[in-house]
JSON list of C-alpha atoms in Angstrom, two decimals:
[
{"chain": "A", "resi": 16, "resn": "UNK", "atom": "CA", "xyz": [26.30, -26.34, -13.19]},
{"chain": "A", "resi": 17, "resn": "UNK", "atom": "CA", "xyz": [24.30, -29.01, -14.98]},
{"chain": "A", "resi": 18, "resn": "UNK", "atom": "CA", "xyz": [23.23, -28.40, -18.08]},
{"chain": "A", "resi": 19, "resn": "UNK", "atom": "CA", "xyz": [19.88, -29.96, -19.31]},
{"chain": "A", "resi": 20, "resn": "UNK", "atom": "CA", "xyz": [19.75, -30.81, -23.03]},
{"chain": "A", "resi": 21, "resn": "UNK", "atom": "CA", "xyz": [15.94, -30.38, -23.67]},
{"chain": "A", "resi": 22, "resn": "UNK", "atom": "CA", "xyz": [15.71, -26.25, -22.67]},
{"chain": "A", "resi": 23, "resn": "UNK", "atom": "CA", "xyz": [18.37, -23.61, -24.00]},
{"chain": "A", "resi": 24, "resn": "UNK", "atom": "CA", "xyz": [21.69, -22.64, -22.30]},
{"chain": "A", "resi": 25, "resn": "UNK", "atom": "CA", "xyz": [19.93, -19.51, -21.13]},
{"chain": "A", "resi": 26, "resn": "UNK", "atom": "CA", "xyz": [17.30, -20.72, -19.76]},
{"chain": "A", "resi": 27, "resn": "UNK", "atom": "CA", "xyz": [19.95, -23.23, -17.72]},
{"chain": "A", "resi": 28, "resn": "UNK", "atom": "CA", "xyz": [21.69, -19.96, -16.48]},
{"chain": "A", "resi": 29, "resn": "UNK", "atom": "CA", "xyz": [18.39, -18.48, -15.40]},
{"chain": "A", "resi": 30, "resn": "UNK", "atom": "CA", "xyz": [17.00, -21.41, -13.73]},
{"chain": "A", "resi": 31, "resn": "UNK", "atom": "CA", "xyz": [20.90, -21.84, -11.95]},
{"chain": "A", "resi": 32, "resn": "UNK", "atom": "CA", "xyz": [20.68, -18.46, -10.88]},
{"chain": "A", "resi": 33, "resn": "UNK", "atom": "CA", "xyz": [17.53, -18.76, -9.38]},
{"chain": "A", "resi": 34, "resn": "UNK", "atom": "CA", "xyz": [17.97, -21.84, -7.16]},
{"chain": "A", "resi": 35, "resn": "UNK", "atom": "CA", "xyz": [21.22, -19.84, -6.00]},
{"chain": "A", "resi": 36, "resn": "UNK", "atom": "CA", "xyz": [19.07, -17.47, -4.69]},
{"chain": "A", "resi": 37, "resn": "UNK", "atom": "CA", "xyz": [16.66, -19.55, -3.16]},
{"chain": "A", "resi": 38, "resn": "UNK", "atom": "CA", "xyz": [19.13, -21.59, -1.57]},
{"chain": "A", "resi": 39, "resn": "UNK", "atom": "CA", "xyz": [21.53, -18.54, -0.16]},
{"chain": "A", "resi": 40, "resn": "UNK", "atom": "CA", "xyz": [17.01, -17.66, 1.42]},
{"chain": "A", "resi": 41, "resn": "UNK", "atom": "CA", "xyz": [17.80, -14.08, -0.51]},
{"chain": "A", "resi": 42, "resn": "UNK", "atom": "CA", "xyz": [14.55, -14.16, -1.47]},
{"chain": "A", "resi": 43, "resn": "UNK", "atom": "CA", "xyz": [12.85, -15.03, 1.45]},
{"chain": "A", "resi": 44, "resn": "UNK", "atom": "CA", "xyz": [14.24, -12.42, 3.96]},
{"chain": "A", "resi": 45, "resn": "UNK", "atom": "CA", "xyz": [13.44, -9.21, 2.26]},
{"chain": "A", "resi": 46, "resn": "UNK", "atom": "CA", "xyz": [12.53, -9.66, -1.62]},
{"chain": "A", "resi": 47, "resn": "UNK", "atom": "CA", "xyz": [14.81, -6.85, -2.17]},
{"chain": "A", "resi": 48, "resn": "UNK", "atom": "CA", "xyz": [17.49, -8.89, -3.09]},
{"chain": "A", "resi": 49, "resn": "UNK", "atom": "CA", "xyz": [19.17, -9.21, -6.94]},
{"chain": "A", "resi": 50, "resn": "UNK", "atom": "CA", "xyz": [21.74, -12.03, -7.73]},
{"chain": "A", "resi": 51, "resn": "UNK", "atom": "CA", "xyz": [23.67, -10.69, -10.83]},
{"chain": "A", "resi": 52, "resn": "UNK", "atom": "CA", "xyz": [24.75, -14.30, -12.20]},
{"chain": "A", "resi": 53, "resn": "UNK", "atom": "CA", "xyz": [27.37, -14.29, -15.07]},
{"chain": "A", "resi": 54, "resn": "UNK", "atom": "CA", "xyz": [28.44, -17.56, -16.96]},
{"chain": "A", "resi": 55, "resn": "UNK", "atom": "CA", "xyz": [31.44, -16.67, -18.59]},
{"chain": "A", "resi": 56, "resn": "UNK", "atom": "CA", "xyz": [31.50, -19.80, -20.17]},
{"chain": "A", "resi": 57, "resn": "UNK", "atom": "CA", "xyz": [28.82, -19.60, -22.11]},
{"chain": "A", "resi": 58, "resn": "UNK", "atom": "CA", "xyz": [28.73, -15.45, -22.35]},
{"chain": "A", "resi": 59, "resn": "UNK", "atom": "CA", "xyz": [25.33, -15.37, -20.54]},
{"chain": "A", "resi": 60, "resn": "UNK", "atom": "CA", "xyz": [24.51, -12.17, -18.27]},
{"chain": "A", "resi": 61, "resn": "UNK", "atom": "CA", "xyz": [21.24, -13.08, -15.90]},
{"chain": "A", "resi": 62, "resn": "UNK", "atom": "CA", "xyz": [20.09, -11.34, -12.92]},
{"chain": "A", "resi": 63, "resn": "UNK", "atom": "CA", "xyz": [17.83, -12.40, -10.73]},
{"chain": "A", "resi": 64, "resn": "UNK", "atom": "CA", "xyz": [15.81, -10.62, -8.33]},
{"chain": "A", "resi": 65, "resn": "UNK", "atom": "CA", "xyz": [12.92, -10.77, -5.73]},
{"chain": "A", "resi": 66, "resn": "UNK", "atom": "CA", "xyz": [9.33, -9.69, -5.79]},
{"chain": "A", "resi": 67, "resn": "UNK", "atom": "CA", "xyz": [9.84, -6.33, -4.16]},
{"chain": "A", "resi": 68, "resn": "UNK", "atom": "CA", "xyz": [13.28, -5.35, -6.60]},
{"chain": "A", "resi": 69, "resn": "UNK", "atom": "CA", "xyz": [10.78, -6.11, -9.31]},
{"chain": "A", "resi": 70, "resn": "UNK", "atom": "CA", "xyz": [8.69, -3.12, -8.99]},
{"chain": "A", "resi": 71, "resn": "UNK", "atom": "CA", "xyz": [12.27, -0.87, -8.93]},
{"chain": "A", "resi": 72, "resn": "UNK", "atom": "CA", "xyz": [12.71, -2.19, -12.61]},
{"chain": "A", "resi": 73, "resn": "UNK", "atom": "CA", "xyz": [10.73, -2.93, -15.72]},
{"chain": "A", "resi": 74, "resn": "UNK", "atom": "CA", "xyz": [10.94, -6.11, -17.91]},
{"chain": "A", "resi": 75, "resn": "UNK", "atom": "CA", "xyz": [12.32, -4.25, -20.61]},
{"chain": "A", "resi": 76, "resn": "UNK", "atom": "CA", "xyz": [14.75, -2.06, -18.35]},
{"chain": "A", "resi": 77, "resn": "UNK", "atom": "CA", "xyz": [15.74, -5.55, -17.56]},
{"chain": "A", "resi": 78, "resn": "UNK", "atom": "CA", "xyz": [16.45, -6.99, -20.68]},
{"chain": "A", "resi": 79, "resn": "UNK", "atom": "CA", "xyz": [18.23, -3.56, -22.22]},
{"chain": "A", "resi": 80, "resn": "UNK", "atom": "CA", "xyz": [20.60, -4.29, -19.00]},
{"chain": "A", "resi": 81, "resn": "UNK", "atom": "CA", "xyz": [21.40, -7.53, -19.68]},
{"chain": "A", "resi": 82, "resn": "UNK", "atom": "CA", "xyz": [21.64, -6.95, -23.34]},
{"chain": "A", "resi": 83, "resn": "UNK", "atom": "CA", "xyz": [24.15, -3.81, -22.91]},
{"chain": "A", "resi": 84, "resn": "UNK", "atom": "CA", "xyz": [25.92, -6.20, -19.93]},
{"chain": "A", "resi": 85, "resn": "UNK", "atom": "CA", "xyz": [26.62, -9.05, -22.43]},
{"chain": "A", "resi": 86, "resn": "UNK", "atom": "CA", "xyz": [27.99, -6.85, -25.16]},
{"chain": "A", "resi": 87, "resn": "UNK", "atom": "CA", "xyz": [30.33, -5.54, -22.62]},
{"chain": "A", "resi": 88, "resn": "UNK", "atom": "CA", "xyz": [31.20, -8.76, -21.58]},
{"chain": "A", "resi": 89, "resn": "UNK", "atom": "CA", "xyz": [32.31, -9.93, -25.29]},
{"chain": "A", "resi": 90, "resn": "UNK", "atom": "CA", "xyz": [34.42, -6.17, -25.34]},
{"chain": "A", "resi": 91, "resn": "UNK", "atom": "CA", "xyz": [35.51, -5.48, -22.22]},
{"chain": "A", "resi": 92, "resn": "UNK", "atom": "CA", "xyz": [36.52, -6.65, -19.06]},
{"chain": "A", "resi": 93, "resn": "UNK", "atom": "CA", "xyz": [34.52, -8.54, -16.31]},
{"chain": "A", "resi": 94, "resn": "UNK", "atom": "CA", "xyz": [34.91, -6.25, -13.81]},
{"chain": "A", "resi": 95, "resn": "UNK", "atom": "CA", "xyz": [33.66, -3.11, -15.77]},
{"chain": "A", "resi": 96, "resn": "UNK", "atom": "CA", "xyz": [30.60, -4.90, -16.93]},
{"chain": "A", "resi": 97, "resn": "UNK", "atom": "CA", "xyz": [29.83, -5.92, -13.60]},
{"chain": "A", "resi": 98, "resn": "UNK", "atom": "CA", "xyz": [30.71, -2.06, -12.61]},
{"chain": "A", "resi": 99, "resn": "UNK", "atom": "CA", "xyz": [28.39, -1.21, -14.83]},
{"chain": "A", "resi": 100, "resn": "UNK", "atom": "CA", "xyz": [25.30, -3.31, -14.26]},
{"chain": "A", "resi": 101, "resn": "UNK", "atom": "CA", "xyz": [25.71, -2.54, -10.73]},
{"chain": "A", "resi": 102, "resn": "UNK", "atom": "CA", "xyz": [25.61, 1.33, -10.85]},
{"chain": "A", "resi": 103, "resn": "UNK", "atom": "CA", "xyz": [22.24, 1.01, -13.39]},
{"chain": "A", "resi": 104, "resn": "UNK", "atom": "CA", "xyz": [20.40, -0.86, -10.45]},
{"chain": "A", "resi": 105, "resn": "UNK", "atom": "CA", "xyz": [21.55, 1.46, -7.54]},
{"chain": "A", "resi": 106, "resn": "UNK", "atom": "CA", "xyz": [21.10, 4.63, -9.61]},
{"chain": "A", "resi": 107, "resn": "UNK", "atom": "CA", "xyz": [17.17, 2.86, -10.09]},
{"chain": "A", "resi": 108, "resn": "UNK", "atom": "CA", "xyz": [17.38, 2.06, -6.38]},
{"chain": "A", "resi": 109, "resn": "UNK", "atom": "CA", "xyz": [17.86, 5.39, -5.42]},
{"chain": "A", "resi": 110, "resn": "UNK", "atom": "CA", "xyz": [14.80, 6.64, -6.56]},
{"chain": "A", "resi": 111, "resn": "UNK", "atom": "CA", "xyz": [12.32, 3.97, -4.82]},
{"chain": "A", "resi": 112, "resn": "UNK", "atom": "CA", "xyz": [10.54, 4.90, -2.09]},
{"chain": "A", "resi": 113, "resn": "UNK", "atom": "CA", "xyz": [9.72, 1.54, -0.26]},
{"chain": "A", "resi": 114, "resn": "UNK", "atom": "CA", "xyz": [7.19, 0.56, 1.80]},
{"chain": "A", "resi": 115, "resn": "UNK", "atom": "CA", "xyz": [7.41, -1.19, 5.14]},
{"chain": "A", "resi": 116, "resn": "UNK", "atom": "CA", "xyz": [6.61, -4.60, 4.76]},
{"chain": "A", "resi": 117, "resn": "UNK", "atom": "CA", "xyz": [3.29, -6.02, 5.54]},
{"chain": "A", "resi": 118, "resn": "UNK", "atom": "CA", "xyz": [1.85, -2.33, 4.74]},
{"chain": "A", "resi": 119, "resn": "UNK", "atom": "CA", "xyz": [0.16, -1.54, 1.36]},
{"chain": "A", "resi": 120, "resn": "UNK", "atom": "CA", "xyz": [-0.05, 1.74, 0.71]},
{"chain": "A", "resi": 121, "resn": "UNK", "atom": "CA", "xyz": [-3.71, 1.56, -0.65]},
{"chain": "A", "resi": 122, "resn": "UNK", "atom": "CA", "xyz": [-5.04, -0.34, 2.82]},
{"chain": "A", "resi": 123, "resn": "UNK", "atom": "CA", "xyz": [-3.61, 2.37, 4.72]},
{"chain": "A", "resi": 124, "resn": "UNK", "atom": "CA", "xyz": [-5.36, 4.88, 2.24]},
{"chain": "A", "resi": 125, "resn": "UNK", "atom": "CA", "xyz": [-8.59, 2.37, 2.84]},
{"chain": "A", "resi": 126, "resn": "UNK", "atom": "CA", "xyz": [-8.00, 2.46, 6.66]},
{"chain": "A", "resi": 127, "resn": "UNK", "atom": "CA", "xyz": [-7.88, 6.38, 7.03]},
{"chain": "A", "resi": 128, "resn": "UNK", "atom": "CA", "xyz": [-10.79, 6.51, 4.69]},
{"chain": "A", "resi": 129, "resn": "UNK", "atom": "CA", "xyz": [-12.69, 4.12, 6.89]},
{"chain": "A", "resi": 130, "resn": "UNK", "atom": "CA", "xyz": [-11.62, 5.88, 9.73]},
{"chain": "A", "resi": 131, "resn": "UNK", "atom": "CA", "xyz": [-12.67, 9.45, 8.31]},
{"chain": "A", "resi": 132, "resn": "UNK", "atom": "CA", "xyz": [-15.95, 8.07, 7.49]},
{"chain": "A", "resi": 133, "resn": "UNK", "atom": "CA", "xyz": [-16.68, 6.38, 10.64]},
{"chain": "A", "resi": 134, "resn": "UNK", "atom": "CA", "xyz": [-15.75, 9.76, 12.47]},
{"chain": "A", "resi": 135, "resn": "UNK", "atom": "CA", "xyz": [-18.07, 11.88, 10.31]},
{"chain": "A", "resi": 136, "resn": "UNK", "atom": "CA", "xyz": [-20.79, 9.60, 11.40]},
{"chain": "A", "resi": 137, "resn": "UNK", "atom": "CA", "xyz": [-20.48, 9.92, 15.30]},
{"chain": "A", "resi": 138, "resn": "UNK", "atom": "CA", "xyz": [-20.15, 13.17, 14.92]},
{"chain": "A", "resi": 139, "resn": "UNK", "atom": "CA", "xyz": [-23.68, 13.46, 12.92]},
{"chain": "A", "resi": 140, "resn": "UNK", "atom": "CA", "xyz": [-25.12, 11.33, 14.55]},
{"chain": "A", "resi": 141, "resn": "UNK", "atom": "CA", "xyz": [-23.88, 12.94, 18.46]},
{"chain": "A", "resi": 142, "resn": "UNK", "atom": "CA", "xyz": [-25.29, 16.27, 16.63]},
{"chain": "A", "resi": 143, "resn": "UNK", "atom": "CA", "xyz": [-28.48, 14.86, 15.67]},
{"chain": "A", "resi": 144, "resn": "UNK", "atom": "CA", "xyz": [-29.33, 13.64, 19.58]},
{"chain": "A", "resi": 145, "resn": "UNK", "atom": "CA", "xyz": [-28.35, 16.70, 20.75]},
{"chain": "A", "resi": 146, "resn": "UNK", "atom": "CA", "xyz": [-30.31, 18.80, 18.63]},
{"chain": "A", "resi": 147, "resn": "UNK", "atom": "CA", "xyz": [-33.55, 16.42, 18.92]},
{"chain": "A", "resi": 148, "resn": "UNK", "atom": "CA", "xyz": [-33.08, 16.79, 22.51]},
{"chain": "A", "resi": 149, "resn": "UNK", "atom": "CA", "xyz": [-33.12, 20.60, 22.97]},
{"chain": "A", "resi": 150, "resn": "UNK", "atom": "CA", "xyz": [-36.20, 19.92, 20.70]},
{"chain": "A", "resi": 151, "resn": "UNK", "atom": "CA", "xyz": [-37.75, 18.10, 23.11]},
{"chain": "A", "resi": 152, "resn": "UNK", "atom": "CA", "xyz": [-36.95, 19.91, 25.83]},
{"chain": "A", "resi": 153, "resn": "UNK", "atom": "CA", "xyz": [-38.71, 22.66, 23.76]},
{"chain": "A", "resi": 154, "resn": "UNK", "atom": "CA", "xyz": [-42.35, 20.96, 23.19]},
{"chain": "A", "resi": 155, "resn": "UNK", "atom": "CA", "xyz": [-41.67, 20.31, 27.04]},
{"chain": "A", "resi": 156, "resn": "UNK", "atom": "CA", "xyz": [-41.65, 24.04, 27.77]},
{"chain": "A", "resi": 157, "resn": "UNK", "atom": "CA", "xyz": [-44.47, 24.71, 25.65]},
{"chain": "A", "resi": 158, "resn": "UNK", "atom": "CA", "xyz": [-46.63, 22.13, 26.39]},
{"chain": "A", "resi": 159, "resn": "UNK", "atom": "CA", "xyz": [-45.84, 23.26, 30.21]},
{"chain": "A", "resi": 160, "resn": "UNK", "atom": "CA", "xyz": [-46.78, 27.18, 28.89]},
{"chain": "A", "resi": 161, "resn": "UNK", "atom": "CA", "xyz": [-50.09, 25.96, 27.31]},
{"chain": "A", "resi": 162, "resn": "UNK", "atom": "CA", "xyz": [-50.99, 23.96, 30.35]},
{"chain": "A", "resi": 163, "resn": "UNK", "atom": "CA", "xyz": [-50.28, 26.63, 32.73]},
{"chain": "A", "resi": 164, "resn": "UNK", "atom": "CA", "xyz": [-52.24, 29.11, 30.42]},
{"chain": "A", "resi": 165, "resn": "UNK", "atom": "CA", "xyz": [-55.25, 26.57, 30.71]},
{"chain": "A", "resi": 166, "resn": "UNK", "atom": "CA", "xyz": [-55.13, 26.51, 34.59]},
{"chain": "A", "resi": 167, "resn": "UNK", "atom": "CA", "xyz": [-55.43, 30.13, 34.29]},
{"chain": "A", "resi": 168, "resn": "UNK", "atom": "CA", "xyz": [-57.89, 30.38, 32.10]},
{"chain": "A", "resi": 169, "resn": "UNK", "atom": "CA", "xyz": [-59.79, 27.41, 34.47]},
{"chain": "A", "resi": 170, "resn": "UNK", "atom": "CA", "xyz": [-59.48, 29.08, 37.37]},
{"chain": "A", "resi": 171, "resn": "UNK", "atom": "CA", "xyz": [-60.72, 32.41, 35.87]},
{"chain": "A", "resi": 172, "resn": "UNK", "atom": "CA", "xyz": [-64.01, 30.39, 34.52]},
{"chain": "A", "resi": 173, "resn": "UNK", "atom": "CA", "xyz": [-64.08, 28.99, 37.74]},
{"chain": "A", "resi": 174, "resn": "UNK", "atom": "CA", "xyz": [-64.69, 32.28, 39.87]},
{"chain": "A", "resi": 175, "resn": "UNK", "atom": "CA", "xyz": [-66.66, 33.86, 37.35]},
{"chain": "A", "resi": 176, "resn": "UNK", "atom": "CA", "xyz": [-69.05, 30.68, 37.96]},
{"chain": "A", "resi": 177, "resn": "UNK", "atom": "CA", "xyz": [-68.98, 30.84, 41.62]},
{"chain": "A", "resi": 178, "resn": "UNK", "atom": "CA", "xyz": [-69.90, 35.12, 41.64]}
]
């Protein structure tokens, strides 16, 4: 690892630990991914981890892990501290729900809202012609009533002209 003078030793860890992840394309195949990095030389504790295992843990759940991870480090073994860091992000694993990629949740709320809406529509709207047609056909009849009414009532003026 090289070290640059100008930014801290932490920040050299974190940037490290990033470009490891970057290069091993962690990050670009799912965004799940987390790279626990520890520099035992220098008693640093980072973990790095992908858009998508960002929403599974909060900045500060973040930093009380790696806080808690380095104290263990300094006390206790590697291995336990590791063991330790690794059961905190796969009990918070266990409770996320995930998504399938390429599929927000609110879009597909949008899209069946959309959908809904554009349904309740046609189906107005297919009511609506079929009830302004039956009215139609209904002046139709009466208009055909009155007319025949009037013939009648023609014809009857007609014969009492002609007696």
């Amino acid at each position: 690892m090289r070290v640059h003078s100008n930014i801290s030793i932490e920040q050299n860890v974190r940037v490290f630990a990033e470009q490891i992840r970057t290069k091993w394309n962690m990050s670009n195949s799912c965004k799940n991914d987390v790279l626990v990095f520890v520099a035992i030389a220098f008693d640093k504790v980072i973990i790095s981890m992908g858009s998508a295992a960002k929403k599974i843990i909060s900045n500060k759940e973040l930093d009380e892990l790696i806080h808690e991870a380095t104290k263990q480090l300094a006390s206790e073994s590697l291995h336990t501290s590791l063991e330790g860091i690794i059961q905190i992000l796969q009990q918070k694993a266990n409770f996320y729900k995930p998504v399938p990629i390429g599929f927000d949740l609110n879009l597909g709320i949008f899209s069946l809202t959309l959908i809904g809406f554009v349904l309740a529509i046609t189906i107005v709207a297919l009511l609506w012609c079929f009830i302004e047609r039956n009215r139609k056909k209904s002046d139709r009849r009466k208009t055909a009533q009155i007319s025949a009414e009037k013939t009648t009532e023609y014809e009857l003026v007609s014969d009492k002209d002609q007696n």
